[in-house]
Short mmCIF file of C-alpha atoms in Angstrom, two decimals:
data_model
loop_
_atom_site.label_atom_id
_atom_site.label_comp_id
_atom_site.label_asym_id
_atom_site.label_seq_id
_atom_site.Cartn_x
_atom_site.Cartn_y
_atom_site.Cartn_z
CA MET A 16 0.00 0.00 0.00
CA SER A 17 1.56 3.29 -1.10
CA THR A 18 1.33 6.59 0.78
CA HIS A 19 1.67 10.21 -0.29
CA THR A 20 2.38 13.27 1.84
CA VAL A 21 0.13 16.20 0.96
CA LEU A 22 0.47 19.52 2.80
CA GLY A 23 2.01 17.67 5.75
CA ARG A 24 -0.70 14.97 5.86
CA GLU A 25 -0.28 11.31 4.94
CA VAL A 26 -2.69 9.99 2.31
CA ARG A 27 -2.90 6.21 2.02
CA MET A 28 -3.87 4.52 -1.20
CA PRO A 29 -6.36 3.72 -2.43
CA VAL A 30 -8.22 6.91 -1.60
CA ARG A 31 -11.81 6.20 -0.59
CA ILE A 32 -14.83 8.43 -0.96
CA ARG A 33 -17.53 7.05 1.30
CA LEU A 34 -20.30 9.48 0.32
CA ALA A 35 -20.67 11.92 -2.53
CA ARG A 36 -23.57 13.16 -4.64
CA ALA A 37 -23.52 14.39 -8.20
CA PHE A 38 -25.47 15.59 -11.22
CA MET A 39 -24.33 15.80 -14.82
CA ALA A 40 -25.23 16.51 -18.42
CA THR A 41 -23.74 14.76 -21.45
CA TYR A 42 -23.53 16.40 -24.86
CA LEU A 43 -22.65 15.24 -28.36
CA VAL A 44 -20.10 17.71 -29.74
CA PRO A 45 -18.21 17.91 -33.04
CA ALA A 46 -15.22 15.59 -32.82
CA GLU A 47 -12.67 17.67 -34.77
CA PRO A 48 -12.62 20.78 -32.52
CA ALA A 49 -12.93 18.58 -29.43
CA GLN A 50 -9.91 16.55 -30.55
CA ARG A 51 -7.88 19.73 -31.07
CA LEU A 52 -8.85 20.77 -27.55
CA ILE A 53 -7.38 17.56 -26.03
CA ASP A 54 -4.42 17.03 -28.39
CA TYR A 55 -2.13 18.04 -25.53
CA SER A 56 -2.91 14.69 -23.85
CA GLY A 57 -1.80 12.45 -26.72
CA LEU A 58 -5.14 10.60 -26.45
CA ARG A 59 -7.74 10.07 -29.15
CA LEU A 60 -11.43 10.78 -28.72
CA LEU A 61 -14.04 8.11 -29.13
CA ARG A 62 -15.66 9.05 -32.43
CA LEU A 63 -19.36 8.37 -32.75
CA PRO A 64 -21.47 8.33 -35.93
CA GLY A 65 -21.86 11.75 -37.51
CA GLY A 66 -18.36 12.87 -36.51
CA ARG A 67 -19.35 13.48 -32.91
CA ALA A 68 -17.77 12.95 -29.50
CA MET A 69 -19.11 12.81 -25.93
CA CYS A 70 -18.52 15.67 -23.49
CA THR A 71 -19.87 15.56 -19.92
CA LEU A 72 -20.24 18.39 -17.42
CA VAL A 73 -20.61 17.29 -13.80
CA PHE A 74 -21.00 18.87 -10.36
CA VAL A 75 -19.89 16.66 -7.44
CA ASP A 76 -20.32 17.27 -3.72
CA TYR A 77 -17.79 15.19 -1.75
CA VAL A 78 -19.48 14.77 1.64
CA ASP A 79 -17.31 12.15 3.38
CA GLY A 80 -13.97 10.99 2.04
CA ASP A 81 -10.25 10.71 2.66
CA LEU A 82 -9.64 14.19 1.17
CA GLY A 83 -12.31 15.90 3.25
CA PRO A 84 -15.47 17.68 2.06
CA TYR A 85 -15.36 19.83 -1.07
CA ASN A 86 -17.14 20.72 -4.30
CA GLU A 87 -15.92 19.86 -7.79
CA PHE A 88 -16.87 20.63 -11.39
CA GLY A 89 -15.60 18.47 -14.20
CA VAL A 90 -15.37 18.75 -17.97
CA SER A 91 -14.56 15.33 -19.43
CA PHE A 92 -14.40 13.54 -22.78
CA MET A 93 -14.74 9.86 -23.63
CA VAL A 94 -11.47 8.65 -25.18
CA ARG A 95 -9.96 5.49 -26.56
CA HIS A 96 -7.93 3.49 -24.06
CA HIS A 97 -4.23 4.27 -24.38
CA THR A 98 -3.51 0.60 -25.18
CA ALA A 99 -6.03 0.49 -28.05
CA GLY A 100 -4.92 0.74 -31.64
CA ALA A 101 -6.61 2.56 -34.49
CA SER A 102 -10.34 2.00 -34.53
CA SER A 103 -13.35 2.62 -36.71
CA GLY A 104 -16.48 4.36 -35.51
CA PHE A 105 -18.09 0.96 -34.92
CA GLY A 106 -15.05 -0.09 -32.87
CA ASP A 107 -15.43 3.03 -30.77
CA LEU A 108 -19.11 2.24 -30.24
CA ARG A 109 -18.21 -1.27 -29.11
CA ALA A 110 -15.60 0.13 -26.71
CA LEU A 111 -18.18 2.52 -25.26
CA ALA A 112 -20.82 -0.17 -24.87
CA SER A 113 -18.42 -2.70 -23.30
CA GLY A 114 -16.80 -0.30 -20.86
CA GLN A 115 -13.40 -0.53 -22.57
CA ALA A 116 -13.12 3.22 -23.17
CA GLY A 117 -11.56 5.77 -20.83
CA VAL A 118 -12.47 9.28 -19.73
CA LEU A 119 -10.14 12.27 -19.97
CA ILE A 120 -10.62 14.81 -17.18
CA HIS A 121 -10.00 17.99 -19.14
CA ARG A 122 -11.00 20.60 -16.52
CA LEU A 123 -11.51 20.10 -12.77
CA PRO A 124 -12.16 23.20 -10.62
CA VAL A 125 -12.58 22.58 -6.86
CA ASP A 126 -13.10 24.73 -3.77
CA GLY A 127 -10.57 23.19 -1.35
CA ASP A 128 -6.81 23.68 -0.97
CA PHE A 129 -6.12 20.16 0.27
CA THR A 130 -7.98 18.37 -2.50
CA LEU A 131 -6.30 20.66 -5.03
CA ALA A 132 -2.83 19.71 -3.76
CA ALA A 133 -3.72 16.01 -3.52
CA GLY A 134 -5.40 15.88 -6.92
CA ARG A 135 -2.50 17.52 -8.71
CA GLY A 136 0.24 15.79 -6.73
CA ILE A 137 -1.08 12.21 -6.60
CA TRP A 138 -3.02 11.80 -9.87
CA GLY A 139 -2.09 14.79 -12.01
CA PHE A 140 -5.71 15.95 -12.14
CA PRO A 141 -5.96 19.53 -13.47
CA LYS A 142 -7.52 20.97 -10.33
CA GLU A 143 -7.79 24.72 -9.82
CA LEU A 144 -9.63 26.81 -7.26
CA ALA A 145 -13.06 28.28 -8.05
CA GLU A 146 -16.24 29.42 -6.30
CA PHE A 147 -19.35 27.22 -6.18
CA THR A 148 -23.05 27.84 -5.57
CA VAL A 149 -24.69 24.42 -5.69
CA ASP A 150 -27.94 22.74 -4.61
CA HIS A 151 -27.81 18.93 -4.62
CA GLY A 152 -30.87 18.52 -2.40
CA GLY A 153 -33.68 20.00 -4.45
CA TRP A 154 -35.98 18.25 -6.89
CA THR A 155 -34.07 20.09 -9.59
CA ARG A 156 -30.28 20.15 -9.16
CA THR A 157 -28.51 23.45 -9.78
CA GLY A 158 -24.88 24.50 -9.83
CA ALA A 159 -23.08 27.72 -10.70
CA LEU A 160 -19.31 27.97 -11.01
CA CYS A 161 -17.29 31.21 -10.99
CA GLN A 162 -13.60 32.05 -10.88
CA ASN A 163 -12.23 35.50 -10.04
CA GLY A 164 -15.72 36.97 -10.40
CA GLN A 165 -16.29 35.51 -13.87
CA LEU A 166 -19.09 33.04 -14.52
CA ILE A 167 -17.90 29.77 -16.02
CA ALA A 168 -21.11 27.74 -16.14
CA ASP A 169 -24.57 27.58 -14.59
CA LEU A 170 -26.23 24.17 -14.96
CA THR A 171 -29.73 23.03 -13.96
CA ILE A 172 -30.79 19.38 -14.16
CA ARG A 173 -34.49 18.50 -14.17
CA PRO A 174 -35.51 15.26 -12.43
CA GLY A 175 -35.25 12.03 -14.40
CA PHE A 176 -36.62 8.53 -13.97
CA ALA A 177 -35.27 6.29 -11.21
CA THR A 178 -32.85 3.68 -12.57
CA PRO A 179 -32.13 0.26 -10.99
CA ASN A 180 -29.18 0.07 -8.61
CA ARG A 181 -26.40 -2.20 -9.82
CA ALA A 182 -25.42 -5.12 -7.61
CA THR A 183 -21.74 -4.37 -8.22
CA GLY A 184 -19.78 -1.20 -8.86
CA SER A 185 -18.23 -0.17 -12.15
CA SER A 186 -14.62 0.70 -12.81
CA PHE A 187 -12.86 2.45 -15.64
CA ASP A 188 -9.66 4.32 -16.41
CA ALA A 189 -9.57 8.08 -15.87
CA TYR A 190 -6.91 10.08 -17.70
CA SER A 191 -5.31 13.34 -16.64
CA HIS A 192 -2.56 15.58 -17.97
CA ILE A 193 -0.50 18.29 -16.28
CA ASP A 194 3.17 19.32 -16.48
CA GLY A 195 3.63 17.46 -19.76
CA VAL A 196 2.66 14.04 -18.37
CA THR A 197 -0.47 12.01 -19.17
CA ARG A 198 -1.52 9.66 -16.38
CA CYS A 199 -4.05 6.87 -16.02
CA THR A 200 -5.93 6.16 -12.77
CA ARG A 201 -8.16 3.19 -12.04
CA TRP A 202 -11.44 4.60 -10.71
CA GLU A 203 -14.23 2.53 -9.14
CA MET A 204 -17.73 3.88 -8.55
CA ARG A 205 -20.66 2.44 -6.61
CA PRO A 206 -23.70 4.66 -7.23
CA SER A 207 -27.21 4.38 -5.84
CA GLY A 208 -30.26 6.61 -5.97
CA MET A 209 -29.74 7.35 -9.65
CA ARG A 210 -32.14 9.21 -11.93
CA ALA A 211 -31.66 9.78 -15.66
CA ARG A 212 -33.50 11.17 -18.66
CA PHE A 213 -32.97 12.29 -22.22
CA GLY A 214 -32.34 16.03 -22.39
CA GLY A 215 -33.34 17.65 -19.11
CA ALA A 216 -30.44 20.11 -18.77
CA GLN A 217 -30.31 23.89 -18.99
CA LEU A 218 -26.82 25.36 -19.40
CA THR A 219 -25.72 28.99 -19.30
CA LEU A 220 -22.12 29.90 -20.11
CA GLY A 221 -20.24 32.99 -18.97
CA ASP A 222 -17.20 34.83 -20.30
CA HIS A 223 -14.49 32.75 -18.62
CA GLU A 224 -11.83 30.85 -20.61
CA ILE A 225 -13.46 27.50 -19.77
CA ALA A 226 -16.81 28.83 -20.96
CA ALA A 227 -15.18 29.93 -24.22
CA GLU A 228 -13.84 26.38 -24.71
CA LEU A 229 -17.31 24.93 -24.22
CA ARG A 230 -18.81 27.51 -26.54
CA SER A 231 -16.28 26.50 -29.23
CA LEU A 232 -17.87 23.03 -29.12
CA GLY A 233 -21.33 24.40 -29.83
CA LEU A 234 -22.56 24.63 -26.24
CA PRO A 235 -25.02 25.46 -24.85
CA LYS A 236 -27.24 23.03 -26.78
CA ARG A 237 -29.65 20.23 -25.96
CA ALA A 238 -28.05 17.56 -23.79
CA VAL A 239 -28.31 14.01 -25.03
CA MET A 240 -28.80 12.89 -21.42
CA SER A 241 -28.81 14.25 -17.88
CA SER A 242 -28.62 12.34 -14.62
CA SER A 243 -28.22 12.66 -10.87
CA VAL A 244 -26.82 10.39 -8.16
CA SER A 245 -27.90 10.85 -4.55
CA ARG A 246 -25.36 8.42 -3.02
CA LEU A 247 -22.00 7.70 -4.59
CA ALA A 248 -19.00 5.82 -3.19
CA MET A 249 -15.69 5.88 -5.05
CA THR A 250 -12.17 4.47 -4.88
CA PHE A 251 -9.11 5.96 -6.59
CA GLU A 252 -5.96 3.88 -7.14
CA ASP A 253 -2.47 5.26 -7.75
CA ALA A 254 -1.87 6.87 -11.14
CA ILE A 255 0.55 5.55 -13.72
CA ALA A 256 2.23 7.60 -16.44
CA VAL A 257 1.33 6.51 -19.97
#
């Protein structure tokens, strides 16, 4: 079992999140500009029919975990696994359906100094400080993210249909890139209290750099799907450079 020292505290691996809650919206965006946006990582997007790729925006409230309580906002893209070769669109669809794809964490603002230091130092996640106004408890879920007085995104998720809880958790590889290094982290999730629906998201973008990136992908637009999770447990393994 490895350990890391973060701001004078010892963090033992794997890091466990005992309770979190989240809501998210997934969009189909044009693959070419999205690929240019993530070229820095050396990874390739999953390409879906029609020259599209999947981009997800998510607000997470970490209630009880090894890194303490904090809020997080993520911008992520579904990518081919770093061990996969060239693939056709149908191959990418098969990878998505079988859970063989990965997810690149492109942006990851948070509101805590410790989680920022741990996220960057242990996994290479691109965490940066921002200000959050979030409601995870209402029938509709709302989150607004600002940095230095500039609005990044304001997202509202309308309630979806309850989905069956899985008997076992799911795991996949999460990719990150800072300081010229792309890393891969095994990430396990055990969600319950999930609701999902087609559409169901209202997104407003501000004038911040991150908002400009999202706008370059055609957002805001209709989400292909939105969902919420009322109880989420997670485990993060050590990262490896790829």
